[in-house]
Amino acid sequence: MAYVNTDTTYYGSNAKEVRATANGVPFDPQKFESATVALVHDSLNRTIVLNRVVELKGKTTFVNPLPILSSDPRGTYYVLVIWYDKNGNELTRAKSNFIYLT
């Protein structure tokens, strides 16, 4: 099952980034072309950061830093990763456990 992990669960006001590690197994990594990595505020259902990762063909795992600012709303978040093929079709998606900006 595809998954997303983060480097920690709680991020204080001095934190600069959330490091997300994503793994797309059991899907064939030769079909991966790109992925979007989103930091989503849970209660607002609002994406705070959206990154696009390219050149993923053959890679089962990647790490992506999501920048956070002290001005970002505090609260409960999760990281959502969606993998795409070369035609932009969604292959799979995975969501991290909840993380907290305090």
XYZ file of N, CA, C and O in Angstrom:
408
model
N 0.828 -1.175 0.000
C 0.000 0.000 0.000
C 0.875 1.242 0.000
O 1.820 1.339 0.775
N 0.594 2.189 -0.854
C 1.346 3.444 -0.893
C 1.209 4.153 0.454
O 0.184 4.049 1.117
N 2.276 4.865 0.851
C 2.214 5.561 2.135
C 3.018 6.844 2.113
O 3.863 7.063 1.239
N 2.740 7.702 3.115
C 3.465 8.950 3.324
C 3.805 9.034 4.808
O 2.927 8.862 5.659
N 5.068 9.300 5.119
C 5.514 9.545 6.486
C 6.089 10.946 6.570
O 6.602 11.476 5.573
N 6.039 11.533 7.764
C 6.655 12.836 7.992
C 7.772 12.689 9.006
O 7.834 11.688 9.738
N 8.667 13.680 9.058
C 9.837 13.584 9.926
C 9.493 13.697 11.410
O 10.260 13.248 12.248
N 8.363 14.281 11.758
C 7.920 14.357 13.142
C 6.419 14.598 13.163
O 5.797 14.730 12.101
N 5.823 14.662 14.340
C 4.375 14.861 14.449
C 4.026 16.297 14.814
O 3.028 16.840 14.356
N 4.872 16.946 15.608
C 4.595 18.314 16.077
C 5.636 19.273 15.520
O 6.830 18.999 15.574
N 5.168 20.402 15.021
C 6.033 21.433 14.454
C 5.748 22.744 15.172
O 4.619 23.242 15.133
N 6.761 23.291 15.840
C 6.613 24.546 16.570
C 6.709 25.757 15.660
O 6.897 25.639 14.444
N 6.620 26.931 16.243
C 6.620 28.170 15.459
C 7.941 28.435 14.751
O 7.992 29.208 13.800
N 9.028 27.796 15.201
C 10.337 27.975 14.559
C 10.606 26.961 13.452
O 11.640 27.042 12.786
N 9.705 26.008 13.253
C 9.911 24.985 12.220
C 9.884 25.627 10.837
O 9.090 26.539 10.575
N 10.743 25.163 9.962
C 10.864 25.730 8.611
C 10.278 24.837 7.526
O 9.991 25.305 6.430
N 10.154 23.528 7.819
C 9.648 22.615 6.794
C 9.108 21.333 7.411
O 9.451 20.978 8.534
N 8.263 20.694 6.632
C 7.796 19.342 6.918
C 8.454 18.456 5.867
O 8.275 18.684 4.667
N 9.241 17.475 6.301
C 9.890 16.565 5.353
C 9.016 15.331 5.195
O 8.830 14.571 6.138
N 8.491 15.168 4.002
C 7.604 14.046 3.708
C 8.361 12.992 2.907
O 9.037 13.313 1.925
N 8.241 11.747 3.327
C 8.794 10.611 2.598
C 7.617 9.814 2.060
O 6.738 9.414 2.820
N 7.590 9.620 0.744
C 6.470 8.931 0.098
C 6.968 7.689 -0.626
O 8.049 7.687 -1.207
N 6.142 6.633 -0.579
C 6.472 5.375 -1.243
C 5.236 4.901 -1.991
O 4.168 4.781 -1.401
N 5.384 4.644 -3.287
C 4.262 4.274 -4.144
C 4.049 2.793 -4.346
O 3.225 2.401 -5.161
N 4.768 1.939 -3.625
C 4.589 0.493 -3.751
C 3.173 0.147 -3.314
O 2.681 0.732 -2.361
N 2.455 -0.715 -3.977
C 2.871 -1.781 -4.870
C 2.797 -1.426 -6.352
O 2.918 -2.306 -7.200
N 2.567 -0.167 -6.700
C 2.469 0.201 -8.111
C 3.826 0.133 -8.783
O 4.862 0.343 -8.153
N 3.830 -0.143 -10.076
C 5.052 -0.259 -10.864
C 5.718 1.106 -10.983
O 5.169 2.000 -11.634
N 6.899 1.302 -10.387
C 7.553 2.607 -10.428
C 7.976 3.036 -11.836
O 8.232 4.213 -12.066
N 8.035 2.088 -12.775
C 8.370 2.462 -14.149
C 7.252 3.286 -14.792
O 7.466 3.973 -15.788
N 6.061 3.237 -14.205
C 4.928 4.017 -14.724
C 4.825 5.397 -14.090
O 4.090 6.247 -14.566
N 5.573 5.645 -12.993
C 5.521 6.951 -12.329
C 6.215 7.998 -13.188
O 7.323 7.796 -13.666
N 5.569 9.122 -13.366
C 6.162 10.242 -14.076
C 6.342 11.436 -13.141
O 7.365 12.093 -13.150
N 5.304 11.720 -12.341
C 5.350 12.867 -11.442
C 4.420 12.612 -10.261
O 3.684 11.634 -10.228
N 4.484 13.544 -9.317
C 3.587 13.476 -8.162
C 3.342 14.889 -7.662
O 4.170 15.786 -7.855
N 2.193 15.081 -7.039
C 1.954 16.320 -6.299
C 2.015 15.977 -4.819
O 1.583 14.906 -4.399
N 2.596 16.898 -4.067
C 2.728 16.733 -2.627
C 2.080 17.958 -1.997
O 2.512 19.089 -2.246
N 1.027 17.747 -1.216
C 0.266 18.856 -0.650
C 0.259 18.791 0.865
O 0.084 17.722 1.448
N 0.445 19.951 1.488
C 0.262 20.092 2.927
C -1.123 20.689 3.112
O -1.383 21.820 2.691
N -2.025 19.909 3.701
C -3.440 20.275 3.773
C -3.848 20.527 5.222
O -3.607 19.683 6.085
N -4.467 21.687 5.466
C -5.026 21.999 6.790
C -6.321 21.223 6.918
O -7.241 21.399 6.118
N -6.418 20.356 7.916
C -7.530 19.421 8.011
C -8.880 20.107 8.198
O -9.802 19.861 7.430
N -9.026 20.969 9.191
C -10.344 21.544 9.474
C -10.768 22.570 8.432
O -11.958 22.740 8.167
N -9.815 23.277 7.831
C -10.137 24.252 6.786
C -10.255 23.597 5.416
O -10.751 24.218 4.481
N -9.738 22.359 5.300
C -9.667 21.650 4.015
C -9.013 22.542 2.956
O -9.487 22.664 1.829
N -7.926 23.183 3.365
C -7.220 24.122 2.493
C -5.773 23.687 2.321
O -5.099 23.353 3.299
N -5.308 23.681 1.076
C -3.916 23.349 0.792
C -3.060 24.571 1.086
O -3.284 25.640 0.516
N -2.068 24.402 1.954
C -1.167 25.491 2.329
C 0.058 25.499 1.417
O 0.547 26.550 1.031
N 0.560 24.316 1.077
C 1.727 24.171 0.196
C 1.401 23.094 -0.824
O 0.847 22.052 -0.480
N 1.767 23.339 -2.084
C 1.593 22.337 -3.139
C 2.872 22.278 -3.958
O 3.259 23.259 -4.586
N 3.530 21.137 -3.909
C 4.757 20.917 -4.679
C 4.491 19.894 -5.771
O 3.663 19.005 -5.610
N 5.242 20.024 -6.862
C 5.199 19.019 -7.917
C 6.587 18.397 -8.012
O 7.590 19.109 -8.114
N 6.633 17.088 -7.970
C 7.886 16.345 -8.064
C 7.886 15.640 -9.411
O 6.912 14.994 -9.780
N 8.977 15.794 -10.167
C 9.060 15.214 -11.508
C 10.210 14.209 -11.576
O 10.966 14.047 -10.631
N 10.311 13.542 -12.722
C 11.362 12.549 -12.979
C 11.338 11.427 -11.941
O 12.356 11.076 -11.355
N 10.159 10.849 -11.741
C 10.011 9.772 -10.765
C 10.079 8.378 -11.372
O 9.990 7.393 -10.648
N 10.229 8.289 -12.684
C 10.242 6.969 -13.316
C 11.289 6.077 -12.666
O 12.461 6.425 -12.564
N 10.842 4.905 -12.212
C 11.739 3.931 -11.596
C 11.992 4.148 -10.116
O 12.671 3.352 -9.487
N 11.452 5.211 -9.529
C 11.687 5.500 -8.117
C 10.475 5.082 -7.290
O 9.377 5.581 -7.503
N 10.692 4.205 -6.345
C 9.596 3.797 -5.469
C 9.401 4.789 -4.329
O 8.299 4.988 -3.853
N 10.492 5.421 -3.884
C 10.448 6.317 -2.735
C 11.084 7.656 -3.073
O 12.067 7.709 -3.808
N 10.516 8.738 -2.544
C 11.152 10.051 -2.658
C 10.875 10.860 -1.404
O 9.938 10.593 -0.660
N 11.724 11.853 -1.161
C 11.583 12.764 -0.026
C 11.348 14.155 -0.585
O 12.013 14.578 -1.531
N 10.386 14.873 0.009
C 10.076 16.214 -0.450
C 9.876 17.133 0.750
O 9.050 16.844 1.612
N 10.646 18.240 0.822
C 10.451 19.196 1.910
C 9.327 20.178 1.557
O 9.305 20.748 0.467
N 8.404 20.355 2.481
C 7.305 21.300 2.309
C 7.574 22.493 3.228
O 7.557 22.347 4.459
N 7.836 23.676 2.675
C 8.154 24.823 3.525
C 6.937 25.273 4.339
O 5.815 25.264 3.838
N 7.189 25.632 5.590
C 6.135 26.201 6.421
C 6.630 27.518 7.004
O 7.831 27.713 7.207
N 5.696 28.413 7.235
C 6.007 29.737 7.759
C 5.376 29.903 9.138
O 4.350 29.286 9.436
N 5.963 30.775 9.935
C 5.385 31.037 11.254
C 4.003 31.677 11.130
O 3.197 31.607 12.051
N 3.704 32.258 9.981
C 2.403 32.899 9.751
C 1.334 31.909 9.263
O 0.160 32.277 9.159
N 1.718 30.671 8.954
C 0.728 29.670 8.536
C -0.225 29.391 9.692
O 0.191 29.400 10.855
N -1.497 29.117 9.392
C -2.452 28.818 10.464
C -2.001 27.610 11.283
O -1.533 26.621 10.729
N -2.114 27.714 12.580
C -1.786 26.595 13.468
C -2.938 25.602 13.427
O -4.075 25.961 13.138
N -2.651 24.360 13.694
C -3.712 23.370 13.738
C -3.269 22.026 13.212
O -2.080 21.714 13.131
N -4.250 21.217 12.821
C -4.045 19.847 12.373
C -3.916 19.819 10.852
O -4.731 20.399 10.145
N -2.905 19.101 10.365
C -2.621 18.989 8.940
C -2.387 17.534 8.569
O -2.213 16.677 9.431
N -2.323 17.289 7.277
C -1.827 16.017 6.761
C -1.144 16.301 5.430
O -1.341 17.354 4.825
N -0.310 15.354 5.002
C 0.367 15.457 3.706
C -0.324 14.478 2.761
O -0.492 13.302 3.085
N -0.711 14.970 1.598
C -1.361 14.151 0.573
C -0.443 14.074 -0.635
O 0.021 15.108 -1.138
N -0.146 12.855 -1.086
C 0.687 12.646 -2.274
C -0.147 11.906 -3.316
O -0.806 10.917 -3.002
N -0.115 12.425 -4.550
C -0.802 11.784 -5.672
C 0.231 11.543 -6.773
O 0.908 12.472 -7.204
N 0.362 10.289 -7.200
C 1.290 9.912 -8.264
C 0.547 9.902 -9.601
O -0.617 9.482 -9.678
N 1.250 10.320 -10.672
C 0.677 10.384 -12.021
C 1.562 9.658 -13.018
O 2.779 9.584 -12.846
N 0.932 9.187 -14.106
C 1.706 8.597 -15.201
C 2.072 9.689 -16.195
O 1.777 10.872 -15.990
N 2.715 9.303 -17.316
C 3.195 10.291 -18.289
C 2.069 11.052 -18.974
O 2.285 12.114 -19.528
N 0.849 10.520 -18.935
C -0.299 11.198 -19.547
C -1.090 12.040 -18.545
O -2.127 12.598 -18.882
N -0.592 12.108 -17.303
C -1.271 12.891 -16.280
C -2.406 12.164 -15.593
O -3.175 12.774 -14.846
N -2.508 10.860 -15.831
C -3.541 10.064 -15.171
C -3.091 9.704 -13.760
O -1.939 9.326 -13.541
N -4.015 9.800 -12.812
C -3.696 9.439 -11.435
C -3.506 7.927 -11.323
O -4.343 7.155 -11.775
N -2.376 7.532 -10.699
C -2.093 6.114 -10.483
C -2.498 5.674 -9.082
O -3.100 4.626 -8.909
N -2.130 6.462 -8.095
C -2.484 6.145 -6.714
C -2.304 7.399 -5.874
O -1.747 8.395 -6.333
N -2.785 7.326 -4.645
C -2.619 8.425 -3.703
C -2.425 7.863 -2.311
O -2.829 6.743 -2.026
N -1.805 8.675 -1.462
C -1.579 8.275 -0.076
C -1.608 9.521 0.805
O -1.257 10.617 0.348
N -2.018 9.326 2.042
C -2.155 10.425 2.988
C -1.406 10.062 4.263
O -1.458 8.914 4.715
N -0.703 11.030 4.842
C 0.029 10.791 6.084
C -0.937 10.762 7.266
O -2.113 11.141 7.156
N -0.396 10.359 8.410
C -1.117 10.558 9.661
C -1.193 12.046 9.919
O -0.475 12.838 9.302
N -2.014 12.453 10.867
C -2.122 13.872 11.191
C -0.821 14.381 11.798
O -0.122 13.673 12.535
N -0.498 15.622 11.449
C 0.618 16.344 12.045
C 0.063 17.653 12.581
O -1.047 18.070 12.191
N 0.819 18.305 13.459
C 0.295 19.485 14.155
C 1.272 20.640 14.096
O 2.438 20.479 14.481
N 0.811 21.776 13.626
C 1.574 23.010 13.704
C 1.115 23.714 14.967
O -0.075 24.017 15.116
N 2.049 23.906 15.896
C 1.689 24.465 17.201
C 2.248 25.857 17.387
O 3.082 26.298 16.631
